[in-house]
C-alpha positions as YAML, in Angstrom:
chain: A
units: angstrom
residues:
- id: 1
  name: MET
  ca: [20.08, 4.64, 7.61]
- id: 2
  name: ARG
  ca: [21.93, 1.84, 5.97]
- id: 3
  name: LYS
  ca: [22.90, 2.10, 2.33]
- id: 4
  name: LEU
  ca: [20.58, -0.62, 1.04]
- id: 5
  name: GLU
  ca: [17.43, 0.26, 2.96]
- id: 6
  name: TRP
  ca: [15.89, 2.10, 0.00]
- id: 7
  name: GLN
  ca: [15.08, -1.33, -1.48]
- id: 8
  name: LEU
  ca: [13.09, -2.21, 1.63]
- id: 9
  name: VAL
  ca: [11.24, 1.09, 1.40]
- id: 10
  name: PHE
  ca: [10.14, 0.49, -2.19]
- id: 11
  name: PHE
  ca: [9.41, -3.20, -1.63]
- id: 12
  name: THR
  ca: [7.14, -2.65, 1.36]
- id: 13
  name: ILE
  ca: [5.35, 0.38, -0.13]
- id: 14
  name: PHE
  ca: [4.58, -1.26, -3.48]
- id: 15
  name: VAL
  ca: [3.53, -4.60, -2.01]
- id: 16
  name: GLN
  ca: [1.18, -2.74, 0.30]
- id: 17
  name: MET
  ca: [-0.17, -0.78, -2.66]
- id: 18
  name: SER
  ca: [-0.87, -3.91, -4.70]
- id: 19
  name: VAL
  ca: [-2.54, -5.65, -1.78]
- id: 20
  name: GLY
  ca: [-4.57, -2.55, -0.94]
- id: 21
  name: ILE
  ca: [-5.90, -2.26, -4.49]
- id: 22
  name: PHE
  ca: [-6.95, -5.91, -4.52]
- id: 23
  name: ILE
  ca: [-8.50, -5.89, -1.03]
- id: 24
  name: LEU
  ca: [-10.62, -2.78, -1.62]
- id: 25
  name: TYR
  ca: [-11.72, -3.81, -5.11]
- id: 26
  name: GLY
  ca: [-12.38, -7.37, -3.96]
- id: 27
  name: LEU
  ca: [-14.54, -6.12, -1.08]
- id: 28
  name: ALA
  ca: [-16.40, -3.87, -3.52]
- id: 29
  name: LEU
  ca: [-17.10, -6.84, -5.79]
- id: 30
  name: ILE
  ca: [-18.47, -8.82, -2.82]
- id: 31
  name: PHE
  ca: [-20.51, -6.15, -1.03]
- id: 32
  name: LEU
  ca: [-21.30, -3.65, -3.82]
- id: 33
  name: PRO
  ca: [-21.72, -5.81, -6.94]
- id: 34
  name: ASN
  ca: [-24.38, -3.59, -8.53]
- id: 35
  name: GLN
  ca: [-22.49, -0.33, -8.02]
- id: 36
  name: PHE
  ca: [-19.15, -1.82, -9.03]
- id: 37
  name: LEU
  ca: [-20.36, -3.67, -12.10]
- id: 38
  name: ILE
  ca: [-19.22, -7.17, -11.21]
- id: 39
  name: GLY
  ca: [-19.60, -8.14, -14.84]
- id: 40
  name: ASP
  ca: [-17.23, -5.45, -16.02]
- id: 41
  name: GLY
  ca: [-14.39, -7.75, -17.07]
- id: 42
  name: TYR
  ca: [-12.38, -4.90, -18.57]
- id: 43
  name: LEU
  ca: [-12.20, -3.02, -15.27]
- id: 44
  name: PHE
  ca: [-11.45, -6.17, -13.27]
- id: 45
  name: ASN
  ca: [-8.68, -7.18, -15.67]
- id: 46
  name: THR
  ca: [-7.22, -3.67, -15.50]
- id: 47
  name: ILE
  ca: [-7.11, -3.91, -11.70]
- id: 48
  name: LEU
  ca: [-5.47, -7.35, -11.84]
- id: 49
  name: ASN
  ca: [-2.91, -6.21, -14.43]
- id: 50
  name: ILE
  ca: [-1.89, -3.26, -12.27]
- id: 51
  name: CYS
  ca: [-1.63, -5.42, -9.14]
- id: 52
  name: LEU
  ca: [0.56, -7.96, -10.96]
- id: 53
  name: VAL
  ca: [2.87, -5.32, -12.43]
- id: 54
  name: ILE
  ca: [3.31, -3.68, -9.01]
- id: 55
  name: ILE
  ca: [4.04, -7.03, -7.31]
- id: 56
  name: ILE
  ca: [6.60, -7.99, -9.96]
- id: 57
  name: PHE
  ca: [8.30, -4.60, -9.60]
- id: 58
  name: ALA
  ca: [8.38, -4.91, -5.79]
- id: 59
  name: VAL
  ca: [9.87, -8.42, -5.88]
- id: 60
  name: THR
  ca: [12.50, -7.34, -8.42]
- id: 61
  name: VAL
  ca: [13.51, -4.46, -6.15]
- id: 62
  name: ALA
  ca: [13.61, -6.80, -3.13]
- id: 63
  name: LEU
  ca: [15.94, -9.20, -4.91]
- id: 64
  name: THR
  ca: [18.45, -6.38, -5.43]
- id: 65
  name: HIS
  ca: [18.61, -6.06, -1.64]
- id: 66
  name: LEU
  ca: [20.12, -9.54, -1.41]
- id: 67
  name: SER
  ca: [23.83, -10.05, -1.85]
- id: 68
  name: GLN
  ca: [23.12, -13.40, -3.57]
- id: 69
  name: PRO
  ca: [19.65, -13.24, -5.17]
- id: 70
  name: LEU
  ca: [19.87, -16.80, -6.56]
- id: 71
  name: ARG
  ca: [19.79, -18.12, -3.00]
- id: 72
  name: SER
  ca: [16.51, -16.38, -2.24]
- id: 73
  name: ILE
  ca: [14.71, -19.73, -2.52]
- id: 74
  name: PHE
  ca: [16.06, -20.61, 0.92]
- id: 75
  name: VAL
  ca: [13.88, -17.90, 2.46]
- id: 76
  name: PHE
  ca: [11.07, -20.51, 2.53]
- id: 77
  name: ALA
  ca: [13.05, -22.83, 4.79]
- id: 78
  name: ASN
  ca: [11.94, -21.59, 8.22]
- id: 79
  name: MET
  ca: [8.15, -21.19, 8.25]
- id: 80
  name: LYS
  ca: [7.75, -22.09, 11.93]
- id: 81
  name: ALA
  ca: [9.98, -19.39, 13.38]
- id: 82
  name: SER
  ca: [10.64, -16.75, 10.71]
- id: 83
  name: TRP
  ca: [8.29, -13.93, 9.77]
- id: 84
  name: LEU
  ca: [10.46, -13.42, 6.68]
- id: 85
  name: SER
  ca: [9.69, -16.98, 5.50]
- id: 86
  name: ARG
  ca: [5.98, -16.42, 6.10]
- id: 87
  name: GLU
  ca: [6.13, -13.15, 4.20]
- id: 88
  name: ALA
  ca: [7.75, -14.89, 1.23]
- id: 89
  name: LEU
  ca: [5.13, -17.68, 1.20]
- id: 90
  name: GLN
  ca: [2.19, -15.33, 1.52]
- id: 91
  name: GLY
  ca: [3.62, -13.04, -1.15]
- id: 92
  name: PHE
  ca: [4.01, -16.02, -3.49]
- id: 93
  name: LEU
  ca: [0.43, -17.18, -2.82]
- id: 94
  name: PHE
  ca: [-0.94, -13.68, -3.34]
- id: 95
  name: GLY
  ca: [0.85, -13.36, -6.69]
- id: 96
  name: LEU
  ca: [-0.37, -16.83, -7.72]
- id: 97
  name: ILE
  ca: [-3.98, -15.92, -6.91]
- id: 98
  name: LEU
  ca: [-3.66, -12.73, -8.97]
- id: 99
  name: LEU
  ca: [-2.29, -14.76, -11.90]
- id: 100
  name: LEU
  ca: [-5.08, -17.34, -11.67]
- id: 101
  name: LEU
  ca: [-7.75, -14.66, -11.61]
- id: 102
  name: ARG
  ca: [-6.18, -12.87, -14.55]
- id: 103
  name: SER
  ca: [-6.15, -16.16, -16.49]
- id: 104
  name: ARG
  ca: [-9.68, -17.13, -15.43]
- id: 105
  name: ASP
  ca: [-11.19, -16.85, -18.92]
- id: 106
  name: ALA
  ca: [-8.70, -19.40, -20.25]
- id: 107
  name: LEU
  ca: [-8.51, -21.70, -17.20]
- id: 108
  name: PHE
  ca: [-12.10, -21.75, -15.90]
- id: 109
  name: PRO
  ca: [-14.42, -19.75, -18.16]
- id: 110
  name: ALA
  ca: [-17.89, -18.87, -16.82]
- id: 111
  name: ASN
  ca: [-17.08, -20.37, -13.40]
- id: 112
  name: ASP
  ca: [-18.26, -17.57, -11.11]
- id: 113
  name: LEU
  ca: [-18.07, -19.70, -7.97]
- id: 114
  name: LEU
  ca: [-14.39, -20.47, -8.42]
- id: 115
  name: GLN
  ca: [-13.72, -16.81, -9.19]
- id: 116
  name: GLN
  ca: [-15.42, -15.79, -5.94]
- id: 117
  name: VAL
  ca: [-13.47, -18.41, -3.99]
- id: 118
  name: LEU
  ca: [-10.20, -17.08, -5.40]
- id: 119
  name: ILE
  ca: [-11.20, -13.51, -4.57]
- id: 120
  name: GLY
  ca: [-11.99, -14.60, -1.00]
- id: 121
  name: LEU
  ca: [-8.66, -16.41, -0.68]
- id: 122
  name: GLY
  ca: [-6.85, -13.40, -2.11]
- id: 123
  name: LEU
  ca: [-8.46, -11.14, 0.47]
- id: 124
  name: MET
  ca: [-7.41, -13.41, 3.35]
- id: 125
  name: VAL
  ca: [-3.86, -13.83, 2.07]
- id: 126
  name: GLY
  ca: [-3.52, -10.10, 1.36]
- id: 127
  name: ILE
  ca: [-4.70, -9.05, 4.82]
- id: 128
  name: SER
  ca: [-2.37, -11.60, 6.41]
- id: 129
  name: LEU
  ca: [0.55, -10.49, 4.21]
- id: 130
  name: ILE
  ca: [0.36, -6.87, 5.39]
- id: 131
  name: TYR
  ca: [0.37, -8.00, 9.02]
- id: 132
  name: THR
  ca: [3.29, -10.35, 8.39]
- id: 133
  name: ILE
  ca: [5.34, -7.58, 6.76]
- id: 134
  name: SER
  ca: [4.68, -5.31, 9.73]
- id: 135
  name: ARG
  ca: [5.71, -8.04, 12.17]
- id: 136
  name: LEU
  ca: [9.17, -8.07, 10.62]
- id: 137
  name: TYR
  ca: [9.73, -4.58, 12.02]
- id: 138
  name: MET
  ca: [8.19, -5.05, 15.48]
- id: 139
  name: LEU
  ca: [11.61, -5.52, 17.09]
- id: 140
  name: ARG
  ca: [12.19, -5.43, 20.83]
- id: 141
  name: THR
  ca: [15.41, -3.50, 20.21]
- id: 142
  name: VAL
  ca: [13.43, -0.68, 18.52]
- id: 143
  name: PRO
  ca: [10.73, 0.42, 20.99]
- id: 144
  name: THR
  ca: [9.16, 2.92, 18.57]
- id: 145
  name: TRP
  ca: [8.44, 0.03, 16.19]
- id: 146
  name: ASN
  ca: [7.50, -2.64, 18.72]
- id: 147
  name: ASN
  ca: [3.86, -1.64, 19.23]
- id: 148
  name: LEU
  ca: [0.52, -1.70, 17.43]
- id: 149
  name: SER
  ca: [1.22, 1.59, 15.67]
- id: 150
  name: THR
  ca: [3.45, -0.33, 13.22]
- id: 151
  name: PRO
  ca: [0.81, -2.72, 11.78]
- id: 152
  name: LEU
  ca: [-1.73, 0.14, 11.91]
- id: 153
  name: ALA
  ca: [0.58, 2.35, 9.83]
- id: 154
  name: PHE
  ca: [1.17, -0.46, 7.32]
- id: 155
  name: TYR
  ca: [-2.57, -1.13, 6.89]
- id: 156
  name: LEU
  ca: [-3.32, 2.59, 6.55]
- id: 157
  name: THR
  ca: [-0.69, 2.93, 3.82]
- id: 158
  name: SER
  ca: [-2.05, -0.13, 2.02]
- id: 159
  name: PHE
  ca: [-5.65, 1.09, 2.05]
- id: 160
  name: LEU
  ca: [-4.71, 4.68, 1.22]
- id: 161
  name: LEU
  ca: [-2.65, 3.79, -1.84]
- id: 162
  name: GLY
  ca: [-5.19, 1.14, -2.86]
- id: 163
  name: ALA
  ca: [-8.09, 3.59, -2.65]
- id: 164
  name: LEU
  ca: [-6.12, 6.25, -4.53]
- id: 165
  name: ALA
  ca: [-5.22, 3.82, -7.29]
- id: 166
  name: ILE
  ca: [-8.83, 2.69, -7.71]
- id: 167
  name: VAL
  ca: [-10.17, 6.27, -7.73]
- id: 168
  name: THR
  ca: [-7.50, 7.18, -10.29]
- id: 169
  name: ILE
  ca: [-8.42, 4.21, -12.49]
- id: 170
  name: LEU
  ca: [-12.12, 5.11, -12.33]
- id: 171
  name: ASN
  ca: [-11.37, 8.76, -13.11]
- id: 172
  name: LEU
  ca: [-9.29, 7.73, -16.12]
- id: 173
  name: GLN
  ca: [-12.04, 5.35, -17.27]
- id: 174
  name: GLU
  ca: [-14.59, 8.17, -17.07]
- id: 175
  name: LEU
  ca: [-12.25, 10.49, -18.91]
- id: 176
  name: MET
  ca: [-11.57, 8.09, -21.77]
- id: 177
  name: LEU
  ca: [-14.54, 5.71, -21.96]
- id: 178
  name: ASN
  ca: [-17.71, 6.32, -19.98]
- id: 179
  name: PRO
  ca: [-18.38, 9.74, -18.37]
- id: 180
  name: ASN
  ca: [-20.25, 9.69, -15.02]
- id: 181
  name: SER
  ca: [-20.28, 5.87, -14.88]
- id: 182
  name: HIS
  ca: [-18.73, 5.76, -11.39]
- id: 183
  name: GLU
  ca: [-19.34, 9.30, -10.10]
- id: 184
  name: ASN
  ca: [-20.84, 8.28, -6.73]
- id: 185
  name: ILE
  ca: [-18.14, 5.69, -6.08]
- id: 186
  name: ILE
  ca: [-15.41, 8.22, -6.87]
- id: 187
  name: LYS
  ca: [-16.93, 10.69, -4.41]
- id: 188
  name: ALA
  ca: [-17.18, 8.06, -1.67]
- id: 189
  name: GLY
  ca: [-13.62, 6.89, -2.39]
- id: 190
  name: THR
  ca: [-12.33, 10.44, -2.19]
- id: 191
  name: TRP
  ca: [-13.83, 10.98, 1.27]
- id: 192
  name: PHE
  ca: [-12.45, 7.59, 2.32]
- id: 193
  name: ILE
  ca: [-8.98, 8.82, 1.28]
- id: 194
  name: TYR
  ca: [-9.38, 12.02, 3.32]
- id: 195
  name: GLY
  ca: [-10.31, 9.94, 6.35]
- id: 196
  name: LEU
  ca: [-7.31, 7.64, 5.95]
- id: 197
  name: VAL
  ca: [-4.89, 10.56, 5.75]
- id: 198
  name: GLY
  ca: [-6.44, 11.98, 8.92]
- id: 199
  name: LEU
  ca: [-5.95, 8.65, 10.70]
- id: 200
  name: GLN
  ca: [-2.36, 8.56, 9.46]
- id: 201
  name: MET
  ca: [-1.65, 11.96, 10.95]
- id: 202
  name: VAL
  ca: [-3.08, 10.93, 14.32]
- id: 203
  name: SER
  ca: [-1.23, 7.60, 14.39]
- id: 204
  name: SER
  ca: [2.06, 9.24, 13.37]
- id: 205
  name: LEU
  ca: [1.95, 11.32, 16.56]
- id: 206
  name: TYR
  ca: [2.18, 8.19, 18.74]
- id: 207
  name: PRO
  ca: [5.99, 8.15, 19.13]
- id: 208
  name: LEU
  ca: [6.01, 11.76, 20.32]
- id: 209
  name: PHE
  ca: [3.65, 10.99, 23.19]
- id: 210
  name: SER
  ca: [4.79, 7.45, 23.93]
- id: 211
  name: LYS
  ca: [6.22, 6.85, 27.40]
- id: 212
  name: ARG
  ca: [8.49, 4.15, 26.04]
- id: 213
  name: LYS
  ca: [12.15, 5.08, 25.98]
- id: 214
  name: THR
  ca: [14.26, 5.19, 22.86]
- id: 215
  name: GLU
  ca: [17.76, 5.04, 24.31]
- id: 216
  name: ILE
  ca: [19.06, 2.64, 21.66]
- id: 217
  name: ASN
  ca: [18.71, 5.07, 18.77]
- id: 218
  name: THR
  ca: [18.46, 8.52, 20.33]
- id: 219
  name: GLY
  ca: [19.82, 8.39, 23.87]
- id: 220
  name: GLY
  ca: [16.34, 8.76, 25.31]
- id: 221
  name: ARG
  ca: [15.43, 12.06, 23.59]
- id: 222
  name: ILE
  ca: [11.72, 12.46, 23.04]
- id: 223
  name: GLY
  ca: [10.75, 12.63, 19.41]
- id: 224
  name: PHE
  ca: [13.68, 10.56, 18.00]
- id: 225
  name: ALA
  ca: [13.99, 11.25, 14.25]
- id: 226
  name: TRP
  ca: [11.26, 13.87, 13.99]
- id: 227
  name: PHE
  ca: [13.39, 16.74, 15.25]
- id: 228
  name: ASP
  ca: [16.53, 15.60, 13.45]
- id: 229
  name: MET
  ca: [14.65, 14.93, 10.19]
- id: 230
  name: TRP
  ca: [12.16, 17.82, 10.25]
- id: 231
  name: TRP
  ca: [12.77, 18.56, 6.57]
- id: 232
  name: LEU
  ca: [11.71, 15.01, 5.63]
- id: 233
  name: LEU
  ca: [8.61, 15.34, 7.77]
- id: 234
  name: VAL
  ca: [7.71, 18.64, 6.11]
- id: 235
  name: ALA
  ca: [8.28, 17.15, 2.63]
- id: 236
  name: ARG
  ca: [6.18, 14.08, 3.52]
- id: 237
  name: TRP
  ca: [3.09, 16.00, 4.65]
- id: 238
  name: GLY
  ca: [3.60, 18.78, 2.12]
- id: 239
  name: THR
  ca: [3.32, 16.33, -0.78]
- id: 240
  name: ALA
  ca: [0.40, 14.54, 0.92]
- id: 241
  name: PHE
  ca: [-1.66, 17.72, 1.32]
- id: 242
  name: SER
  ca: [-0.75, 18.82, -2.21]
- id: 243
  name: GLY
  ca: [-2.12, 15.51, -3.49]
- id: 244
  name: LEU
  ca: [-5.31, 15.91, -1.44]
- id: 245
  name: TRP
  ca: [-5.77, 19.45, -2.79]
- id: 246
  name: VAL
  ca: [-5.52, 18.28, -6.40]
- id: 247
  name: LEU
  ca: [-7.91, 15.41, -5.62]
- id: 248
  name: PHE
  ca: [-10.36, 17.93, -4.14]
- id: 249
  name: ILE
  ca: [-10.38, 20.25, -7.17]
- id: 250
  name: LEU
  ca: [-10.63, 17.50, -9.81]
- id: 251
  name: PRO
  ca: [-14.43, 17.00, -9.72]
- id: 252
  name: ASN
  ca: [-15.10, 20.75, -9.82]
- id: 253
  name: ASN
  ca: [-12.95, 21.51, -12.86]
- id: 254
  name: ARG
  ca: [-13.82, 18.79, -15.38]
- id: 255
  name: ILE
  ca: [-10.13, 18.42, -16.12]
- id: 256
  name: GLU
  ca: [-9.52, 16.45, -19.30]
- id: 257
  name: ASN
  ca: [-5.78, 16.12, -18.85]
- id: 258
  name: GLN
  ca: [-4.72, 12.61, -17.81]
- id: 259
  name: ILE
  ca: [-1.61, 13.96, -16.06]
- id: 260
  name: TRP
  ca: [-3.79, 15.94, -13.64]
- id: 261
  name: VAL
  ca: [-5.87, 12.85, -12.92]
- id: 262
  name: LEU
  ca: [-2.69, 10.93, -12.05]
- id: 263
  name: THR
  ca: [-1.23, 13.75, -9.94]
- id: 264
  name: PRO
  ca: [-2.92, 12.94, -6.57]
- id: 265
  name: LEU
  ca: [-1.75, 9.33, -6.73]
- id: 266
  name: LEU
  ca: [1.81, 10.31, -7.63]
- id: 267
  name: LEU
  ca: [2.06, 12.99, -4.92]
- id: 268
  name: ILE
  ca: [0.65, 10.81, -2.14]
- id: 269
  name: LEU
  ca: [2.77, 7.86, -3.29]
- id: 270
  name: ILE
  ca: [5.83, 10.09, -2.91]
- id: 271
  name: SER
  ca: [4.52, 11.14, 0.50]
- id: 272
  name: GLU
  ca: [4.23, 7.51, 1.62]
- id: 273
  name: ILE
  ca: [7.75, 6.72, 0.36]
- id: 274
  name: LEU
  ca: [9.11, 9.68, 2.34]
- id: 275
  name: GLY
  ca: [7.16, 8.52, 5.36]
- id: 276
  name: ARG
  ca: [8.67, 5.06, 5.08]
- id: 277
  name: PHE
  ca: [12.18, 6.54, 4.90]
- id: 278
  name: LEU
  ca: [11.36, 8.40, 8.09]
- id: 279
  name: PHE
  ca: [10.12, 5.15, 9.63]
- id: 280
  name: PHE
  ca: [13.39, 3.40, 8.81]
- id: 281
  name: TRP
  ca: [15.38, 6.36, 10.10]
- id: 282
  name: GLN
  ca: [13.93, 5.72, 13.53]
...
């Protein structure tokens, strides 16, 4: 793996996380307004603040990947042919929508229609952004990337980290502000997370059973990086299952320690970062 690829790992993971949080919460506001308290401005602003901070962090990390960051503006110059240019535009639009929504009380107070339009636009841009990022890695010279398992893996990561972040936020809100206010949603979100991890495990097996050759990176050996990087694979799923275990015991133990509430998110975030390193190692 090249020296600077860690920036790409953190950039892709954190952009996916921010988009996943917004998509899942935005869908909840549209389809479950009563259960998700659409009038709860504090919770909505908290979600937007977190999404903005994550996006800013991801972009800052991405700029360090460039040898000349000041020339990054030229990335917009080739929209017709470059997935990188499209990624940059969609990322900019997504960040702008987040900023407009966060400033809604000052810019367009009491305008629910405009808020809903912006949420809808944010959902479309976010979904498109994840696909565009995945397209950057669907290279013909890397057969294990050049298939539908790549966008599937990127969407699963986005929704997994997004769901985890939302469940964590709701758990912290219950702990500090309003006990049992979102108990049913937290339970549903937890089962959703279990399902996503299961789908991730199934989809990650694809390269082992793919008939496509991998001569470029491994001389045609089946399994490519998995056998050479077994320790990374063990660390990835070990941290993931540890995070799921802590998430499972939280509701049954009435834990009042904020660190424990944050633990599942931190462990599974580490797991996804390790998984992305393994992806790049391929």
